[in-house]
Short mmCIF file of C-alpha atoms in Angstrom, two decimals:
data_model
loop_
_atom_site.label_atom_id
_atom_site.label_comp_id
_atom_site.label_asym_id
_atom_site.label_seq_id
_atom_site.Cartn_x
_atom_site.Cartn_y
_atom_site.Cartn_z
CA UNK A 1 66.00 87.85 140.24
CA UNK A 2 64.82 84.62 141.84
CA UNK A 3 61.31 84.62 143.19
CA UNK A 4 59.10 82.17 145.46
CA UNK A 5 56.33 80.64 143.64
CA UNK A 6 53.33 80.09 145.48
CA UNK A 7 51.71 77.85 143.37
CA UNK A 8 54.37 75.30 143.78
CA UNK A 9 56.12 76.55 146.74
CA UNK A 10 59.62 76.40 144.78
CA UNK A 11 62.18 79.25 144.06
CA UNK A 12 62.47 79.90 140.60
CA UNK A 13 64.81 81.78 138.67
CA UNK A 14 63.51 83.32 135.30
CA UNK A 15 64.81 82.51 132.26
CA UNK A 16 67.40 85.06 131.05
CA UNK A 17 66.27 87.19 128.31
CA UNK A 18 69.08 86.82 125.58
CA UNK A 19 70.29 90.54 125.08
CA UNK A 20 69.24 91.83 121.35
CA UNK A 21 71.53 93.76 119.29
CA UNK A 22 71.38 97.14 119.68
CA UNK A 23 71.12 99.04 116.68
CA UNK A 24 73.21 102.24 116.33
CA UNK A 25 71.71 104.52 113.25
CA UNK A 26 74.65 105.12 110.73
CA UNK A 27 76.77 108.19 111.01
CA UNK A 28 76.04 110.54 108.53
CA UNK A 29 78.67 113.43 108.97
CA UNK A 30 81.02 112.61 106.13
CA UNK A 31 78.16 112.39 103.38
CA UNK A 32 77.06 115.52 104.46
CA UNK A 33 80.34 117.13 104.54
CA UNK A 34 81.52 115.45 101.23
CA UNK A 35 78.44 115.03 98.87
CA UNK A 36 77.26 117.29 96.68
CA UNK A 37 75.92 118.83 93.29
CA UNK A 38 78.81 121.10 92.54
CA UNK A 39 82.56 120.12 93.33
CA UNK A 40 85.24 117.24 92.78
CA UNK A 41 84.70 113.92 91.86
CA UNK A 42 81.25 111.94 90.22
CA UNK A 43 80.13 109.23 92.49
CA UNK A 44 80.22 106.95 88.89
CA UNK A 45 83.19 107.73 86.97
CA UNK A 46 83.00 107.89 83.29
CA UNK A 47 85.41 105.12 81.96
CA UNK A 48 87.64 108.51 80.78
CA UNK A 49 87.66 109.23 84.83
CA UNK A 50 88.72 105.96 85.78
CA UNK A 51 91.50 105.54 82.91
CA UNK A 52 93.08 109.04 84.50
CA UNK A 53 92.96 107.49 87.89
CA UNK A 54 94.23 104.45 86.73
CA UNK A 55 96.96 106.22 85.68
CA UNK A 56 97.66 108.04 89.05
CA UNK A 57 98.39 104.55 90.23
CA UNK A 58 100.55 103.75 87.46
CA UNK A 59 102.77 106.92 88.50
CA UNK A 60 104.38 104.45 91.00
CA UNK A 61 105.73 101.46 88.53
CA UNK A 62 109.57 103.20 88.18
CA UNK A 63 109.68 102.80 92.04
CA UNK A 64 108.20 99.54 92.02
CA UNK A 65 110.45 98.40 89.05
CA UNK A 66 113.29 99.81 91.12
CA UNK A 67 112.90 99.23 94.76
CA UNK A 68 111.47 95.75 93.98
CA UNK A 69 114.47 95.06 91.45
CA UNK A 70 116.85 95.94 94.57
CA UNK A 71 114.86 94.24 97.35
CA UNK A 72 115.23 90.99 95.10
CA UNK A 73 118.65 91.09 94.64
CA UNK A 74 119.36 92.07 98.79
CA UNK A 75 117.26 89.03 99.46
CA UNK A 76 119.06 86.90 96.81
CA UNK A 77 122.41 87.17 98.50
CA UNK A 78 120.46 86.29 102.01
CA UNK A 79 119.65 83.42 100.62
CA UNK A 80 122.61 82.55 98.90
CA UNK A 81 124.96 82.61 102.10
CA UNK A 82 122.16 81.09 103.81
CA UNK A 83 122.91 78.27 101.62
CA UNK A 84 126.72 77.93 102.62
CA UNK A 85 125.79 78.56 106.44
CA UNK A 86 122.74 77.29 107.70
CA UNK A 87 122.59 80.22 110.63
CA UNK A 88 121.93 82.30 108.27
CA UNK A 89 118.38 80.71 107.59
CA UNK A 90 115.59 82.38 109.45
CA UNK A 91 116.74 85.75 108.93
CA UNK A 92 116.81 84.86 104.71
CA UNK A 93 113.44 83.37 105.57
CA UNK A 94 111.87 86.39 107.15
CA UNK A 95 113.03 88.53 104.41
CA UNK A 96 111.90 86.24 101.71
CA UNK A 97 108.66 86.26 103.93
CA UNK A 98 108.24 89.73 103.83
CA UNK A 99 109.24 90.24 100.20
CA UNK A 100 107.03 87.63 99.02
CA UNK A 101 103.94 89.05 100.68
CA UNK A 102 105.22 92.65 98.85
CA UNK A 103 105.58 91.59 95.68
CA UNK A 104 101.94 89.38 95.78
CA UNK A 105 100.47 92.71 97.08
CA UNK A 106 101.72 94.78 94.05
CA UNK A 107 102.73 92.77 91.33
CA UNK A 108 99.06 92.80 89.87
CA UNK A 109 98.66 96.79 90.62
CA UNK A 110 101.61 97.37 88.21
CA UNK A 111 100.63 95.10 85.62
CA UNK A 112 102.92 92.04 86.64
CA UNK A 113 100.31 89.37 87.36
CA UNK A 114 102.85 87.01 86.93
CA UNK A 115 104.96 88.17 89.47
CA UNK A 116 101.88 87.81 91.86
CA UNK A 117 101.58 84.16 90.83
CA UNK A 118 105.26 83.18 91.89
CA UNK A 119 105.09 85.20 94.91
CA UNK A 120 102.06 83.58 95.93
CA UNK A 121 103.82 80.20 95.47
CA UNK A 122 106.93 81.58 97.51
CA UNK A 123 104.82 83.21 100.45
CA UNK A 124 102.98 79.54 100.99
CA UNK A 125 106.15 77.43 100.54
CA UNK A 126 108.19 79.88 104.06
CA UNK A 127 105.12 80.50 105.45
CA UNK A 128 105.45 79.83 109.22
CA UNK A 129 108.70 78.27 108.59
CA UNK A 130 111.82 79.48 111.10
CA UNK A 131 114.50 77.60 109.54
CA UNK A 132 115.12 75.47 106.19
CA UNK A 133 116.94 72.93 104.74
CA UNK A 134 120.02 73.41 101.88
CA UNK A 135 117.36 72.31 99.08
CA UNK A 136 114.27 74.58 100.99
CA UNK A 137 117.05 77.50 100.33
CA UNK A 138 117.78 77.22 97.01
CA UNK A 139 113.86 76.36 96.16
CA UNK A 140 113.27 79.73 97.86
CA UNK A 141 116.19 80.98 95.58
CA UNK A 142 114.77 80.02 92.47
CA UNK A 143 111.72 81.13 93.00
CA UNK A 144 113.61 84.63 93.57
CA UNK A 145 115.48 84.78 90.72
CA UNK A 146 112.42 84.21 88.49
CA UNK A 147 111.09 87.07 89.59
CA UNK A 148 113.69 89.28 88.79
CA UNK A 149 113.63 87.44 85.32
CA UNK A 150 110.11 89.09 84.81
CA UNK A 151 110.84 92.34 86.14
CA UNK A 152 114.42 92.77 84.71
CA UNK A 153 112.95 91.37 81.22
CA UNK A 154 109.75 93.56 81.59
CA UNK A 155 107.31 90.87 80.96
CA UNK A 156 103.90 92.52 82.00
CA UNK A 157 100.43 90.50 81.55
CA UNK A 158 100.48 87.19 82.40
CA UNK A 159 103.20 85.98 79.70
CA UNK A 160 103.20 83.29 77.09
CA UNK A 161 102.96 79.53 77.77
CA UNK A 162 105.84 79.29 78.42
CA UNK A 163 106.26 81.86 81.61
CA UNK A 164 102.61 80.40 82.68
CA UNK A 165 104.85 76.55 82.65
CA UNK A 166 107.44 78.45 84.71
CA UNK A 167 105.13 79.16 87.13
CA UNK A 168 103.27 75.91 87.22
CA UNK A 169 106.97 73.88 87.67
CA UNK A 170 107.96 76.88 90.08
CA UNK A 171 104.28 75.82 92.40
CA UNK A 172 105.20 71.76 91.78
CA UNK A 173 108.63 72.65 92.85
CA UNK A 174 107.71 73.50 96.37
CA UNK A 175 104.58 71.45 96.38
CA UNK A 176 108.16 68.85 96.60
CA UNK A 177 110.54 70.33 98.61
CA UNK A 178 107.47 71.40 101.24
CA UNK A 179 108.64 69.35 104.32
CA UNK A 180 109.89 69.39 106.43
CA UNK A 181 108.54 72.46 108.06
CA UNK A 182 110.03 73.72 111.11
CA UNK B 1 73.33 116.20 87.48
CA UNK B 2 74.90 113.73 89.42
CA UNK B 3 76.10 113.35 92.89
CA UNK B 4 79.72 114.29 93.31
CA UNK B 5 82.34 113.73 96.17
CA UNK B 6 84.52 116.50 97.66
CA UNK B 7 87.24 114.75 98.83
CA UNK B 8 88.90 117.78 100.48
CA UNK B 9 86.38 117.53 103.32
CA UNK B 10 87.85 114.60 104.43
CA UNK B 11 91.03 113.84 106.42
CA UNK B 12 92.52 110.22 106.14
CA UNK B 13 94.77 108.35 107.80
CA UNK B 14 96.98 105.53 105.66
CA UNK B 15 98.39 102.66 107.66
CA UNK B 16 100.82 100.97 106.04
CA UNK B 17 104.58 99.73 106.17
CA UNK B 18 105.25 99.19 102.79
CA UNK B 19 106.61 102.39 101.07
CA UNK B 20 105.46 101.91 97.80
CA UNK B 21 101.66 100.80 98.51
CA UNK B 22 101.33 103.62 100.80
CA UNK B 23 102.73 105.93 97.85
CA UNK B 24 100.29 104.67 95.93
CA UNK B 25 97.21 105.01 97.96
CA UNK B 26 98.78 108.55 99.05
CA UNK B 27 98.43 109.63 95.05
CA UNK B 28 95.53 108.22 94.31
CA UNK B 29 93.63 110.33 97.20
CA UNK B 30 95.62 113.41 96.31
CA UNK B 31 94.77 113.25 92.94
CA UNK B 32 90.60 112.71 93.99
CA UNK B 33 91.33 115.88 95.21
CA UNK B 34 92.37 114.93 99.37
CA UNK B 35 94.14 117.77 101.12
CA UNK B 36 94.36 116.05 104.64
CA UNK B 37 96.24 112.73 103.91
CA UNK B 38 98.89 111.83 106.71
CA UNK B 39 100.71 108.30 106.64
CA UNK B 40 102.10 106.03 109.24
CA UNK B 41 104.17 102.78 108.86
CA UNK B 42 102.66 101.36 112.64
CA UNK B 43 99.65 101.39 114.59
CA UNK B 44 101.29 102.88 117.42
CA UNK B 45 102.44 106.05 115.38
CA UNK B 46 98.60 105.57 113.99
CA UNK B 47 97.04 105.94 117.82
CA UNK B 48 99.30 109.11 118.09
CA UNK B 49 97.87 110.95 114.69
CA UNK B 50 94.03 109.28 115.98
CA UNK B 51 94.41 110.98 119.53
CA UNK B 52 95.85 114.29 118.50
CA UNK B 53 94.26 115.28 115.24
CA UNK B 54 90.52 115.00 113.16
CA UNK B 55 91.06 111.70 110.61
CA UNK B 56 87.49 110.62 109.00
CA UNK B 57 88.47 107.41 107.23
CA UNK B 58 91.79 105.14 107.75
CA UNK B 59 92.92 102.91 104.92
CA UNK B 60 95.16 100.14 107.08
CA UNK B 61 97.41 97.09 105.42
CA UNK B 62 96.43 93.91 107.59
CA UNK B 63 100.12 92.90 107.89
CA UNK B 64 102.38 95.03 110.01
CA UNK B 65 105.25 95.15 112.12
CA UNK B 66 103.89 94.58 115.50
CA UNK B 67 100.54 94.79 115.93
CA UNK B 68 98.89 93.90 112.85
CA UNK B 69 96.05 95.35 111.30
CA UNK B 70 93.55 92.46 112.75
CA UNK B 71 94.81 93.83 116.11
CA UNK B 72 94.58 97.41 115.69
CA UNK B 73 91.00 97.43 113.94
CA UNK B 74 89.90 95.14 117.06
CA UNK B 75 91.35 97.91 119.72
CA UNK B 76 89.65 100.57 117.54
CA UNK B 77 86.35 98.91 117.57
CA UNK B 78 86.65 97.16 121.18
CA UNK B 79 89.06 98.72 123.16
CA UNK B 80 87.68 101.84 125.81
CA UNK B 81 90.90 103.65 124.92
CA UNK B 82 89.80 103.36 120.97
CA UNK B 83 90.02 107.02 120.32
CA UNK B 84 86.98 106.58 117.37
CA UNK B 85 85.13 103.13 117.64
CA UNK B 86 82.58 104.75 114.39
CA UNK B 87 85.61 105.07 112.35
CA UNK B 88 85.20 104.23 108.87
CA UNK B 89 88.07 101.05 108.34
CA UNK B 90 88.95 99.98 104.46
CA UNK B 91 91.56 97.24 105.04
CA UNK B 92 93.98 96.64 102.10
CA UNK B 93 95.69 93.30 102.05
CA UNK B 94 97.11 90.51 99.85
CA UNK B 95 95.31 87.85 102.27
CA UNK B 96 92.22 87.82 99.97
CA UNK B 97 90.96 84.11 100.49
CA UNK B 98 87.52 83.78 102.30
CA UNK B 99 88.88 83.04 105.61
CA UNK B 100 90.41 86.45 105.76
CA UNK B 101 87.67 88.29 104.71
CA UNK B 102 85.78 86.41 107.52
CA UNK B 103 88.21 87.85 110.20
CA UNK B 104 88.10 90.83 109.15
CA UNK B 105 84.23 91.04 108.63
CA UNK B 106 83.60 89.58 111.78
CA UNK B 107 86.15 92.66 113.63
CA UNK B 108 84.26 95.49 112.35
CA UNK B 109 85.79 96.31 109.45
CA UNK B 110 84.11 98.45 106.90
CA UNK B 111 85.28 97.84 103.40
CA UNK B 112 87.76 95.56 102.52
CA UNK B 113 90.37 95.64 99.46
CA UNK B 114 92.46 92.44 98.66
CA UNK B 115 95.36 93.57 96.76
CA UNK B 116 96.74 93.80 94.07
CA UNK B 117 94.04 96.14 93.30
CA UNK B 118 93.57 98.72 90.51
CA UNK B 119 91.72 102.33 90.80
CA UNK B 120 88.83 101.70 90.26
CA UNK B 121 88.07 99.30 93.27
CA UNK B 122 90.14 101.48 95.67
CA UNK B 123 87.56 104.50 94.62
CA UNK B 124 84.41 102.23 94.78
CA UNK B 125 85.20 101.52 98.66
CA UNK B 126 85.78 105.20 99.17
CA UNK B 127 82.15 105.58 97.63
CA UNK B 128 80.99 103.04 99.75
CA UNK B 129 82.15 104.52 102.53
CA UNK B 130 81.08 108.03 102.34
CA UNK B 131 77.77 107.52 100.47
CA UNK B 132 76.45 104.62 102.27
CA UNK B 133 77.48 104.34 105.97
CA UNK B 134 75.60 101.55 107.22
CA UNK B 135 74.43 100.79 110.78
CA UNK B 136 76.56 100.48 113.52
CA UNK B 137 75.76 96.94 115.66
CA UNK B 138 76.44 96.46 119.07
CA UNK B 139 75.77 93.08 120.61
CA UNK B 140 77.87 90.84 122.91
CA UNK B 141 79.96 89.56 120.47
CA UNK B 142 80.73 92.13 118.11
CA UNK B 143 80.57 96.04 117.46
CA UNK B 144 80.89 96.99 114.51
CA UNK B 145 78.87 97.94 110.90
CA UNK B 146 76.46 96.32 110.28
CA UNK B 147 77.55 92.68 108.66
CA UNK B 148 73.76 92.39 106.40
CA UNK B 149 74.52 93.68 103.28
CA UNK B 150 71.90 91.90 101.82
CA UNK B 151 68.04 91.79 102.32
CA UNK B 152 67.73 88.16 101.83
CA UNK B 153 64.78 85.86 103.54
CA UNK B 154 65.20 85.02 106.62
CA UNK B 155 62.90 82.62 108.62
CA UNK B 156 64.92 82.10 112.21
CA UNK B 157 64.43 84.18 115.37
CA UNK B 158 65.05 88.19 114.93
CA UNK B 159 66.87 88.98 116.79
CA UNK B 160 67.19 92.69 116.42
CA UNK B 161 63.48 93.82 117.16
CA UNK B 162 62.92 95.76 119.90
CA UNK B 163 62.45 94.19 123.74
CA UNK B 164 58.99 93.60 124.65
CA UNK B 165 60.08 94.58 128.26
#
């Protein structure tokens, strides 16, 4: 609040005392609730613990395999009659989009790092893109059909040189092809 | 003895649209021994479980249809309709690079997971989470955990002592 000063017969207004953070203690319910010296689950699992759990994750790699095998090949024919009709375009982009960003979220989980790698390359190259050209299309459709190479040929780890060249070419390829981007 | 975890005293929410990651995160919590799981594809149908039942810790996907995750942890933390703004968030998501993690720092969320990721780091941000909740911080700018993981030195103003008022 402003204020007359005597002393110098001006109205001042104070400086405004920057607000400090307010700290909030930590909530402590679920630790309570959870922790304890008797049932379920170590807070460090053994290396035995964590290869079981591992596995639980592992459960999943049929429907991976599967779904994944059949999301490729529904977003290969996208592509492909985007490639004789041009309208077609954003909606094979948008499903490429979304299968990219899929199969770079799980690839790795189900021990198909490479599959990560060329997804990775395909999510930057239709990233933010809305519509692409005849040579865009079929970039996007190579890129596709290696994948389904992997997974159809079961290549797990990160493959041999020459899978790891695929990839490189696959990155260069759209490193090329890149614009325009509209 | 050591410290163990009862998972079956916790309820959690999964957030996800993709079938498969949410199958996955769905077994790995059953298997740690999780009775209340429940999982949504949206953050709208998430808002619905949040308002009507007791959920302790959501595990969200950044990328979903509509309002992404981004969005949904900010009206959690910010919004005055957020029905939990102390909610424990672990955000999954294949956007791993720094900027990301930034965002999503700098939103109040509590443990992020870039995927793909394997058991064993899923499990250590459940730890995380229930062992060590950390401050909650509430300043102009932000609410949310507190960001300082780390007691590093620090010689510029502090700014979180008390008032001398």
């Amino acid at each position: 609040m402003t204020h007359y000063d005597w002393g110098t017969g001006a109205i001042v207004t104070p400086e405004k005392k920057k607000k400090k953070a307010q700290i909030i203690p930590p909530q402590t319910d679920l630790k309570r609730r959870a922790v304890n010296f008797v049932k379920g689950f170590d807070i460090n699992l053994s290396p035995e613990q964590l290869e079981e759990l591992e596995k639980v994750v592992q459960r999943s790699t049929e429907t991976f395999v599967r779904d994944i095998g059949k999301e490729l090949a529904d977003c290969r024919k996208l592509v492909v009659d985007a490639v004789s009709n041009n309208s077609k375009a954003p909606t094979a982009l948008e499903n490429s989009a979304d299968l990219a960003y899929s199969v770079k979220a799980l690839g790795g989980t189900f021990q198909y790092p490479l599959m990560t790698q060329i997804a990775k390359s395909l999510e930057i190259f239709v990233a933010d893109r809305t519509t692409a050209n005849m040579k865009q299309l079929l970039v996007i459709q190579l890129h596709i059909d290696s994948l389904y190479v992997i997974l159809a040929s079961r290549v797990t780890g990160f493959g041999t040189t020459v899978e790891q060249a695929t990839v490189a070419a696959l990155t260069k390829l759209a490193e090329r092809y890149e614009l325009p981007r509209e | 003895m050591s410290a163990k975890i009862d998972f079956s005293k916790i309820s959690f929410l999964v957030v996800d649209g993709d079938k498969i990651s949410a199958q996955v995160v769905f077994d790995t919590l059953s298997y740690l021994g999780a009775t209340a799981v429940q999982r949504v594809r949206s953050p709208n149908d998430a808002f619905e479980v949040l308002r009507t039942q007791q959920i302790d810790i959501i595990v969200t996907e950044w990328r979903l249809r509509g309002m992404d995750g981004l969005e949904f942890l900010d009206v959690l933390r910010n919004s005055v309709n957020s029905p939990n703004r102390f909610i424990p968030v672990i955000m999954l998501t294949a956007h791993s690079e720094q900027r990301y993690v930034t965002t999503a720092r700098d939103l109040g969320i509590t443990e992020f997971l870039a995927k793909p990721f394997n058991a064993k780091a899923l499990y250590s941000r459940l730890v995380s989470v229930i062992t060590r909740p950390r401050h909650f911080v509430n300043t102009g700018t932000y609410f949310g955990p507190d960001r300082r993981r780390r007691q590093v030195a620090f010689d510029g103003p502090d700014r979180r002592s008390p008032d001398d008022e």
